[in-house]
């Protein structure tokens, strides 16, 4: 076996590997995932999108002139993650008869190039259904960061607190929505999440949430207890695409939700979820997707308790940048 740079000539074989991986996920764990990516031509489109990214880099694992695994990622730089690398959901797959150890071998070659280019924060999207593949990534020093979950709308919601009134936001709610906009940011900056919330971004959050009132596709639901707005959830149509292997047709996205601290544990989020999903079902949706930080204790418990099944995990690894000069020689 040898490792070489991934090229256009590898895309067809890579598409076959990805289609088989997706078929396994659907047949073994998640039949709700879009079936079209079991077809090589659709899997090929997903890989082409990744490979055509101007910042992409890929590794191909070859055995007897045959592709048995690939890994494609791209380097980006921004304020939150600094210089970092993304390996997206379609960004890696191996042959059905290959050991999951091949993921570790591919990453060893891939990471070497990323570090040489100054990328020390690595992120990968991994299917939830293959425990052995997940373990391979965890044994590379990666850790869970984000859970991507999906819910069948035919499943009923827990009993709802009738004291919580739910309605859609309107212009008169602008001021209160701006106040609520930073609840999640502030909550996730605390232990045990420790996700940075930059104070200079508060106004952008507030403006963005206020704009949802007039959004033509999104629905902003408010929870009211004793005439006070105590929580919200935002639902929007989930977009499918030629590169999105996770979102099925007829799926709505629960974009964000939050409850003020003094009202948590009182059924506010459950009431919001019940109304949001009931409305979505009446509109013809069959599934709902959302995602949450695995270190957010409240979110992890709530979404799992209310029928959301993990379909993918975002894993992360931070490499000590001193390795550029502290090489032991």
Short mmCIF file of N, CA and C in Angstrom, two decimals, residues 69-222:
data_model
loop_
_atom_site.label_atom_id
_atom_site.label_comp_id
_atom_site.label_asym_id
_atom_site.label_seq_id
_atom_site.Cartn_x
_atom_site.Cartn_y
_atom_site.Cartn_z
N UNK A 69 -8.88 3.91 -0.20
CA UNK A 69 -9.28 4.89 0.80
C UNK A 69 -8.86 6.28 0.37
N UNK A 70 -9.55 7.28 0.87
CA UNK A 70 -9.20 8.67 0.54
C UNK A 70 -9.55 9.57 1.71
N UNK A 71 -8.92 10.73 1.73
CA UNK A 71 -9.24 11.76 2.72
C UNK A 71 -9.03 13.12 2.07
N UNK A 72 -10.08 13.94 2.08
CA UNK A 72 -10.03 15.28 1.48
C UNK A 72 -10.46 16.29 2.53
N UNK A 73 -9.68 17.35 2.67
CA UNK A 73 -10.03 18.41 3.60
C UNK A 73 -9.59 19.76 3.06
N UNK A 74 -9.93 20.81 3.78
CA UNK A 74 -9.56 22.15 3.33
C UNK A 74 -9.18 23.01 4.52
N UNK A 75 -8.22 23.90 4.30
CA UNK A 75 -7.73 24.79 5.35
C UNK A 75 -8.47 26.12 5.28
N UNK A 76 -8.84 26.63 6.44
CA UNK A 76 -9.50 27.92 6.55
C UNK A 76 -8.92 28.68 7.73
N UNK A 77 -9.11 29.99 7.72
CA UNK A 77 -8.65 30.82 8.83
C UNK A 77 -9.76 31.78 9.22
N UNK A 78 -10.15 31.77 10.49
CA UNK A 78 -11.13 32.75 10.97
C UNK A 78 -10.88 33.02 12.45
N UNK A 79 -11.66 33.92 12.99
CA UNK A 79 -11.45 34.38 14.36
C UNK A 79 -11.72 33.28 15.38
N UNK A 80 -12.78 32.51 15.17
CA UNK A 80 -13.19 31.52 16.15
C UNK A 80 -12.27 30.31 16.21
N UNK A 81 -11.92 29.77 15.04
CA UNK A 81 -11.13 28.53 15.01
C UNK A 81 -9.68 28.76 14.61
N UNK A 82 -9.32 30.01 14.36
CA UNK A 82 -7.98 30.34 13.91
C UNK A 82 -7.69 29.59 12.60
N UNK A 83 -6.46 29.18 12.41
CA UNK A 83 -6.14 28.42 11.19
C UNK A 83 -6.48 26.96 11.46
N UNK A 84 -7.39 26.43 10.63
CA UNK A 84 -7.92 25.10 10.94
C UNK A 84 -8.25 24.32 9.68
N UNK A 85 -8.47 23.04 9.85
CA UNK A 85 -8.78 22.14 8.74
C UNK A 85 -10.11 21.45 8.97
N UNK A 86 -10.92 21.39 7.91
CA UNK A 86 -12.20 20.67 7.92
C UNK A 86 -12.09 19.43 7.03
N UNK A 87 -12.48 18.29 7.59
CA UNK A 87 -12.75 17.10 6.78
C UNK A 87 -14.25 16.89 6.89
N UNK A 88 -14.97 17.19 5.84
CA UNK A 88 -16.43 17.15 5.90
C UNK A 88 -16.94 15.71 5.82
N UNK A 89 -18.26 15.57 5.93
CA UNK A 89 -18.88 14.25 6.05
C UNK A 89 -18.54 13.34 4.88
N UNK A 90 -18.46 13.90 3.68
CA UNK A 90 -18.12 13.10 2.49
C UNK A 90 -16.62 13.06 2.25
N UNK A 91 -15.85 13.60 3.19
CA UNK A 91 -14.43 13.80 2.95
C UNK A 91 -13.53 12.60 3.14
N UNK A 92 -14.07 11.49 3.60
CA UNK A 92 -13.22 10.31 3.76
C UNK A 92 -14.06 9.04 3.74
N UNK A 93 -13.49 8.00 3.14
CA UNK A 93 -14.12 6.67 3.12
C UNK A 93 -13.03 5.66 2.78
N UNK A 94 -13.28 4.42 3.19
CA UNK A 94 -12.33 3.35 2.89
C UNK A 94 -13.08 2.16 2.31
N UNK A 95 -12.33 1.25 1.70
CA UNK A 95 -12.93 0.07 1.10
C UNK A 95 -13.61 -0.79 2.17
N UNK A 96 -14.65 -1.47 1.75
CA UNK A 96 -15.46 -2.27 2.68
C UNK A 96 -14.63 -3.31 3.42
N UNK A 97 -13.66 -3.91 2.73
CA UNK A 97 -12.86 -4.97 3.35
C UNK A 97 -11.58 -4.45 4.00
N UNK A 98 -11.41 -3.12 4.05
CA UNK A 98 -10.22 -2.54 4.66
C UNK A 98 -10.41 -2.39 6.17
N UNK A 99 -9.33 -2.50 6.91
CA UNK A 99 -9.38 -2.28 8.35
C UNK A 99 -9.60 -0.79 8.64
N UNK A 100 -10.33 -0.50 9.73
CA UNK A 100 -10.53 0.91 10.10
C UNK A 100 -9.21 1.57 10.46
N UNK A 101 -8.17 0.77 10.65
CA UNK A 101 -6.84 1.32 10.89
C UNK A 101 -6.40 2.19 9.72
N UNK A 102 -6.99 1.96 8.55
CA UNK A 102 -6.65 2.77 7.38
C UNK A 102 -7.02 4.23 7.59
N UNK A 103 -8.08 4.50 8.34
CA UNK A 103 -8.42 5.89 8.65
C UNK A 103 -7.26 6.56 9.39
N UNK A 104 -6.66 5.83 10.31
CA UNK A 104 -5.54 6.38 11.07
C UNK A 104 -4.31 6.60 10.19
N UNK A 105 -4.09 5.67 9.28
CA UNK A 105 -2.96 5.81 8.35
C UNK A 105 -3.17 7.00 7.41
N UNK A 106 -4.38 7.12 6.90
CA UNK A 106 -4.69 8.26 6.01
C UNK A 106 -4.51 9.58 6.74
N UNK A 107 -5.03 9.65 7.96
CA UNK A 107 -4.91 10.90 8.72
C UNK A 107 -3.45 11.23 9.02
N UNK A 108 -2.64 10.22 9.30
CA UNK A 108 -1.22 10.46 9.58
C UNK A 108 -0.55 11.17 8.41
N UNK A 109 -0.87 10.74 7.19
CA UNK A 109 -0.33 11.39 5.99
C UNK A 109 -0.95 12.77 5.79
N UNK A 110 -2.25 12.84 5.98
CA UNK A 110 -2.99 14.08 5.76
C UNK A 110 -2.56 15.15 6.76
N UNK A 111 -2.49 14.78 8.05
CA UNK A 111 -2.18 15.75 9.10
C UNK A 111 -0.78 16.33 8.94
N UNK A 112 0.14 15.51 8.44
CA UNK A 112 1.50 15.99 8.23
C UNK A 112 1.50 17.22 7.33
N UNK A 113 0.73 17.15 6.25
CA UNK A 113 0.64 18.28 5.32
C UNK A 113 -0.07 19.47 5.96
N UNK A 114 -1.11 19.20 6.75
CA UNK A 114 -1.85 20.30 7.37
C UNK A 114 -0.96 21.08 8.35
N UNK A 115 -0.19 20.37 9.14
CA UNK A 115 0.69 21.03 10.10
C UNK A 115 1.77 21.82 9.38
N UNK A 116 2.29 21.27 8.30
CA UNK A 116 3.28 21.99 7.50
C UNK A 116 2.73 23.31 6.99
N UNK A 117 1.40 23.38 6.77
CA UNK A 117 0.76 24.60 6.30
C UNK A 117 0.21 25.44 7.45
N UNK A 118 0.60 25.12 8.66
CA UNK A 118 0.23 25.95 9.81
C UNK A 118 -1.16 25.73 10.34
N UNK A 119 -1.78 24.60 10.01
CA UNK A 119 -3.12 24.29 10.53
C UNK A 119 -3.00 23.32 11.70
N UNK A 120 -3.38 23.80 12.90
CA UNK A 120 -3.22 23.00 14.12
C UNK A 120 -4.55 22.57 14.74
N UNK A 121 -5.65 23.11 14.25
CA UNK A 121 -6.97 22.75 14.75
C UNK A 121 -7.69 21.95 13.67
N UNK A 122 -7.94 20.69 13.93
CA UNK A 122 -8.51 19.79 12.93
C UNK A 122 -9.91 19.35 13.32
N UNK A 123 -10.83 19.39 12.35
CA UNK A 123 -12.23 19.00 12.57
C UNK A 123 -12.62 17.96 11.52
N UNK A 124 -13.38 16.97 11.97
CA UNK A 124 -13.85 15.94 11.04
C UNK A 124 -15.29 15.58 11.38
N UNK A 125 -16.09 15.40 10.34
CA UNK A 125 -17.48 14.95 10.48
C UNK A 125 -17.51 13.44 10.23
N UNK A 126 -17.98 12.69 11.23
CA UNK A 126 -17.93 11.23 11.18
C UNK A 126 -19.33 10.64 11.35
N UNK A 127 -19.70 9.65 10.53
CA UNK A 127 -21.00 8.98 10.72
C UNK A 127 -21.09 8.38 12.12
N UNK A 128 -22.29 8.39 12.68
CA UNK A 128 -22.47 7.90 14.04
C UNK A 128 -22.58 6.38 14.13
N UNK A 129 -22.87 5.72 13.01
CA UNK A 129 -23.26 4.32 13.07
C UNK A 129 -22.15 3.30 13.12
N UNK A 130 -20.92 3.70 12.76
CA UNK A 130 -19.82 2.74 12.73
C UNK A 130 -18.91 2.97 13.93
N UNK A 131 -19.13 2.20 15.00
CA UNK A 131 -18.38 2.39 16.24
C UNK A 131 -16.88 2.19 16.02
N UNK A 132 -16.51 1.25 15.17
CA UNK A 132 -15.10 0.96 14.96
C UNK A 132 -14.39 2.14 14.26
N UNK A 133 -15.09 2.77 13.30
CA UNK A 133 -14.52 3.94 12.64
C UNK A 133 -14.41 5.10 13.62
N UNK A 134 -15.43 5.29 14.45
CA UNK A 134 -15.38 6.33 15.48
C UNK A 134 -14.20 6.12 16.41
N UNK A 135 -14.02 4.88 16.85
CA UNK A 135 -12.92 4.58 17.75
C UNK A 135 -11.57 4.89 17.10
N UNK A 136 -11.47 4.64 15.80
CA UNK A 136 -10.22 4.94 15.10
C UNK A 136 -9.88 6.42 15.22
N UNK A 137 -10.88 7.28 15.07
CA UNK A 137 -10.65 8.72 15.19
C UNK A 137 -10.33 9.11 16.63
N UNK A 138 -11.04 8.52 17.58
CA UNK A 138 -10.77 8.83 18.99
C UNK A 138 -9.36 8.39 19.37
N UNK A 139 -8.89 7.31 18.77
CA UNK A 139 -7.54 6.82 19.05
C UNK A 139 -6.47 7.64 18.33
N UNK A 140 -6.90 8.63 17.57
CA UNK A 140 -5.97 9.59 16.96
C UNK A 140 -5.87 10.87 17.79
N UNK A 141 -6.55 10.89 18.93
CA UNK A 141 -6.52 12.08 19.77
C UNK A 141 -7.66 13.04 19.54
N UNK A 142 -8.63 12.64 18.70
CA UNK A 142 -9.81 13.48 18.49
C UNK A 142 -10.77 13.31 19.66
N UNK A 143 -11.64 14.30 19.83
CA UNK A 143 -12.67 14.26 20.87
C UNK A 143 -13.98 14.76 20.30
N UNK A 144 -15.08 14.34 20.91
CA UNK A 144 -16.40 14.79 20.48
C UNK A 144 -16.56 16.29 20.75
N UNK A 145 -17.15 17.00 19.78
CA UNK A 145 -17.49 18.41 20.00
C UNK A 145 -18.98 18.67 19.74
N UNK A 146 -19.49 18.22 18.61
CA UNK A 146 -20.87 18.53 18.22
C UNK A 146 -21.59 17.26 17.80
N UNK A 147 -22.88 17.20 18.15
CA UNK A 147 -23.74 16.09 17.73
C UNK A 147 -24.73 16.61 16.70
N UNK A 148 -24.88 15.90 15.60
CA UNK A 148 -25.91 16.21 14.60
C UNK A 148 -26.97 15.13 14.71
N UNK A 149 -28.20 15.55 15.00
CA UNK A 149 -29.26 14.59 15.24
C UNK A 149 -30.46 14.79 14.34
N UNK A 150 -31.27 13.75 14.23
CA UNK A 150 -32.49 13.82 13.42
C UNK A 150 -33.62 13.13 14.17
N UNK A 151 -34.83 13.59 13.90
CA UNK A 151 -36.00 13.08 14.60
C UNK A 151 -37.13 12.80 13.62
N UNK A 152 -37.77 11.67 13.79
CA UNK A 152 -38.94 11.31 13.00
C UNK A 152 -40.15 12.03 13.59
N UNK A 153 -40.88 12.78 12.78
CA UNK A 153 -42.00 13.57 13.30
C UNK A 153 -43.21 12.72 13.65
N UNK A 154 -43.17 11.44 13.32
CA UNK A 154 -44.29 10.58 13.71
C UNK A 154 -44.24 10.21 15.19
N UNK A 155 -43.09 10.48 15.83
CA UNK A 155 -42.94 10.18 17.26
C UNK A 155 -43.58 11.31 18.07
N UNK A 156 -44.37 10.97 19.07
CA UNK A 156 -45.05 11.99 19.88
C UNK A 156 -44.07 12.63 20.86
N UNK A 157 -44.39 13.87 21.28
CA UNK A 157 -43.59 14.61 22.24
C UNK A 157 -44.12 14.31 23.64
N UNK A 158 -43.24 14.46 24.64
CA UNK A 158 -43.66 14.27 26.03
C UNK A 158 -44.82 15.20 26.37
N UNK A 159 -45.51 14.88 27.46
CA UNK A 159 -46.62 15.70 27.92
C UNK A 159 -46.17 17.15 28.09
N UNK A 160 -47.00 18.07 27.60
CA UNK A 160 -46.64 19.48 27.56
C UNK A 160 -47.23 20.22 28.75
N UNK A 161 -46.45 21.15 29.30
CA UNK A 161 -46.92 22.03 30.38
C UNK A 161 -47.92 23.02 29.80
N UNK A 162 -49.17 22.90 30.21
CA UNK A 162 -50.23 23.75 29.66
C UNK A 162 -50.13 25.20 30.12
N UNK A 163 -49.30 25.46 31.13
CA UNK A 163 -49.14 26.84 31.61
C UNK A 163 -48.24 27.66 30.70
N UNK A 164 -47.56 26.99 29.78
CA UNK A 164 -46.67 27.68 28.84
C UNK A 164 -47.45 27.98 27.57
N UNK A 165 -47.58 29.25 27.24
CA UNK A 165 -48.26 29.66 26.01
C UNK A 165 -47.22 29.82 24.89
N UNK A 166 -47.58 29.39 23.70
CA UNK A 166 -46.67 29.45 22.56
C UNK A 166 -47.31 30.27 21.45
N UNK A 167 -46.53 31.17 20.88
CA UNK A 167 -47.01 31.94 19.72
C UNK A 167 -45.83 32.32 18.85
N UNK A 168 -46.14 32.77 17.63
CA UNK A 168 -45.11 33.22 16.70
C UNK A 168 -44.74 34.67 17.02
N UNK A 169 -43.47 34.99 16.91
CA UNK A 169 -42.98 36.34 17.21
C UNK A 169 -43.52 37.35 16.21
N UNK A 170 -43.67 38.59 16.68
CA UNK A 170 -44.07 39.69 15.80
C UNK A 170 -43.21 40.92 16.10
N UNK A 171 -43.45 41.98 15.37
CA UNK A 171 -42.63 43.19 15.47
C UNK A 171 -42.57 43.76 16.89
N UNK A 172 -43.64 43.59 17.64
CA UNK A 172 -43.68 44.12 19.00
C UNK A 172 -42.72 43.39 19.94
N UNK A 173 -42.22 42.25 19.50
CA UNK A 173 -41.30 41.46 20.33
C UNK A 173 -39.84 41.79 20.08
N UNK A 174 -39.58 42.75 19.21
CA UNK A 174 -38.21 43.05 18.77
C UNK A 174 -37.25 43.25 19.94
N UNK A 175 -37.62 44.10 20.88
CA UNK A 175 -36.73 44.43 22.00
C UNK A 175 -36.41 43.20 22.84
N UNK A 176 -37.43 42.40 23.15
CA UNK A 176 -37.23 41.22 23.99
C UNK A 176 -36.41 40.16 23.27
N UNK A 177 -36.63 40.03 21.96
CA UNK A 177 -35.85 39.05 21.20
C UNK A 177 -34.38 39.42 21.19
N UNK A 178 -34.09 40.70 21.09
CA UNK A 178 -32.69 41.14 21.15
C UNK A 178 -32.06 40.80 22.50
N UNK A 179 -32.85 40.86 23.55
CA UNK A 179 -32.35 40.50 24.88
C UNK A 179 -32.08 39.00 24.98
N UNK A 180 -32.96 38.21 24.35
CA UNK A 180 -32.83 36.75 24.40
C UNK A 180 -31.74 36.22 23.47
N UNK A 181 -31.34 37.04 22.51
CA UNK A 181 -30.45 36.57 21.44
C UNK A 181 -29.11 36.05 21.95
N UNK A 182 -28.66 36.57 23.09
CA UNK A 182 -27.33 36.18 23.59
C UNK A 182 -27.39 35.13 24.70
N UNK A 183 -28.58 34.61 24.99
CA UNK A 183 -28.71 33.61 26.06
C UNK A 183 -27.84 32.39 25.79
N UNK A 184 -27.92 31.87 24.58
CA UNK A 184 -27.14 30.66 24.24
C UNK A 184 -25.66 30.97 24.24
N UNK A 185 -25.27 32.11 23.69
CA UNK A 185 -23.87 32.50 23.63
C UNK A 185 -23.28 32.58 25.04
N UNK A 186 -24.02 33.22 25.94
CA UNK A 186 -23.55 33.37 27.32
C UNK A 186 -23.51 32.02 28.04
N UNK A 187 -24.52 31.20 27.80
CA UNK A 187 -24.59 29.89 28.46
C UNK A 187 -23.43 29.00 28.04
N UNK A 188 -23.11 29.01 26.74
CA UNK A 188 -22.08 28.11 26.23
C UNK A 188 -20.66 28.62 26.50
N UNK A 189 -20.56 29.85 26.97
CA UNK A 189 -19.24 30.35 27.38
C UNK A 189 -18.86 29.83 28.77
N UNK A 190 -19.84 29.27 29.48
CA UNK A 190 -19.61 28.80 30.84
C UNK A 190 -19.22 27.32 30.86
N UNK A 191 -18.83 26.86 32.04
CA UNK A 191 -18.48 25.45 32.22
C UNK A 191 -19.71 24.55 32.06
N UNK A 192 -19.57 23.38 31.41
CA UNK A 192 -18.33 22.78 30.92
C UNK A 192 -18.08 22.96 29.43
N UNK A 193 -18.85 23.85 28.77
CA UNK A 193 -18.69 24.01 27.32
C UNK A 193 -17.46 24.85 27.00
N UNK A 194 -17.37 26.03 27.62
CA UNK A 194 -16.25 26.94 27.41
C UNK A 194 -16.07 27.32 25.94
N UNK A 195 -17.18 27.60 25.25
CA UNK A 195 -17.11 28.08 23.86
C UNK A 195 -17.02 29.61 23.90
N UNK A 196 -15.97 30.20 23.35
CA UNK A 196 -15.81 31.65 23.43
C UNK A 196 -17.00 32.40 22.84
N UNK A 197 -17.45 33.41 23.57
CA UNK A 197 -18.50 34.30 23.08
C UNK A 197 -17.95 35.71 23.07
N UNK A 198 -17.64 36.23 21.90
CA UNK A 198 -16.97 37.52 21.80
C UNK A 198 -17.96 38.67 21.97
N UNK A 199 -17.66 39.56 22.90
CA UNK A 199 -18.58 40.64 23.22
C UNK A 199 -18.86 41.53 22.02
N UNK A 200 -17.89 41.67 21.13
CA UNK A 200 -18.08 42.52 19.96
C UNK A 200 -19.06 41.90 18.96
N UNK A 201 -19.43 40.65 19.16
CA UNK A 201 -20.38 39.99 18.26
C UNK A 201 -21.81 40.02 18.79
N UNK A 202 -22.02 40.58 19.97
CA UNK A 202 -23.35 40.60 20.57
C UNK A 202 -24.37 41.31 19.68
N UNK A 203 -23.98 42.46 19.15
CA UNK A 203 -24.92 43.22 18.32
C UNK A 203 -25.29 42.45 17.06
N UNK A 204 -24.33 41.73 16.49
CA UNK A 204 -24.62 40.93 15.30
C UNK A 204 -25.63 39.83 15.62
N UNK A 205 -25.45 39.18 16.77
CA UNK A 205 -26.41 38.17 17.21
C UNK A 205 -27.80 38.78 17.35
N UNK A 206 -27.86 39.92 18.02
CA UNK A 206 -29.15 40.56 18.29
C UNK A 206 -29.84 40.99 17.00
N UNK A 207 -29.06 41.53 16.08
CA UNK A 207 -29.63 41.96 14.81
C UNK A 207 -30.13 40.76 14.01
N UNK A 208 -29.34 39.70 14.01
CA UNK A 208 -29.71 38.51 13.26
C UNK A 208 -30.99 37.87 13.78
N UNK A 209 -31.14 37.80 15.08
CA UNK A 209 -32.35 37.20 15.66
C UNK A 209 -33.56 38.08 15.41
N UNK A 210 -33.39 39.40 15.52
CA UNK A 210 -34.51 40.31 15.27
C UNK A 210 -35.00 40.21 13.83
N UNK A 211 -34.08 39.97 12.91
CA UNK A 211 -34.45 39.86 11.49
C UNK A 211 -35.29 38.62 11.21
N UNK A 212 -35.23 37.64 12.10
CA UNK A 212 -36.02 36.41 11.91
C UNK A 212 -37.52 36.66 11.97
N UNK A 213 -37.91 37.77 12.59
CA UNK A 213 -39.34 38.09 12.70
C UNK A 213 -39.97 38.19 11.32
N UNK A 214 -39.24 38.79 10.38
CA UNK A 214 -39.76 39.00 9.03
C UNK A 214 -39.25 37.98 8.02
N UNK A 215 -38.51 36.99 8.49
CA UNK A 215 -37.96 35.99 7.58
C UNK A 215 -39.09 35.20 6.93
N UNK A 216 -39.01 35.02 5.61
CA UNK A 216 -40.10 34.37 4.87
C UNK A 216 -40.12 32.85 5.05
N UNK A 217 -39.00 32.26 5.41
CA UNK A 217 -38.97 30.80 5.54
C UNK A 217 -38.86 30.33 6.99
N UNK A 218 -38.22 31.12 7.84
CA UNK A 218 -38.03 30.71 9.23
C UNK A 218 -39.25 31.07 10.08
N UNK A 219 -39.49 30.28 11.12
CA UNK A 219 -40.55 30.55 12.09
C UNK A 219 -39.93 30.66 13.47
N UNK A 220 -40.15 31.80 14.11
CA UNK A 220 -39.62 32.05 15.45
C UNK A 220 -40.75 31.91 16.47
N UNK A 221 -40.71 30.81 17.22
CA UNK A 221 -41.73 30.53 18.23
C UNK A 221 -41.27 31.08 19.57
N UNK A 222 -42.19 31.72 20.29
CA UNK A 222 -41.90 32.25 21.62
C UNK A 222 -42.70 31.51 22.67
#
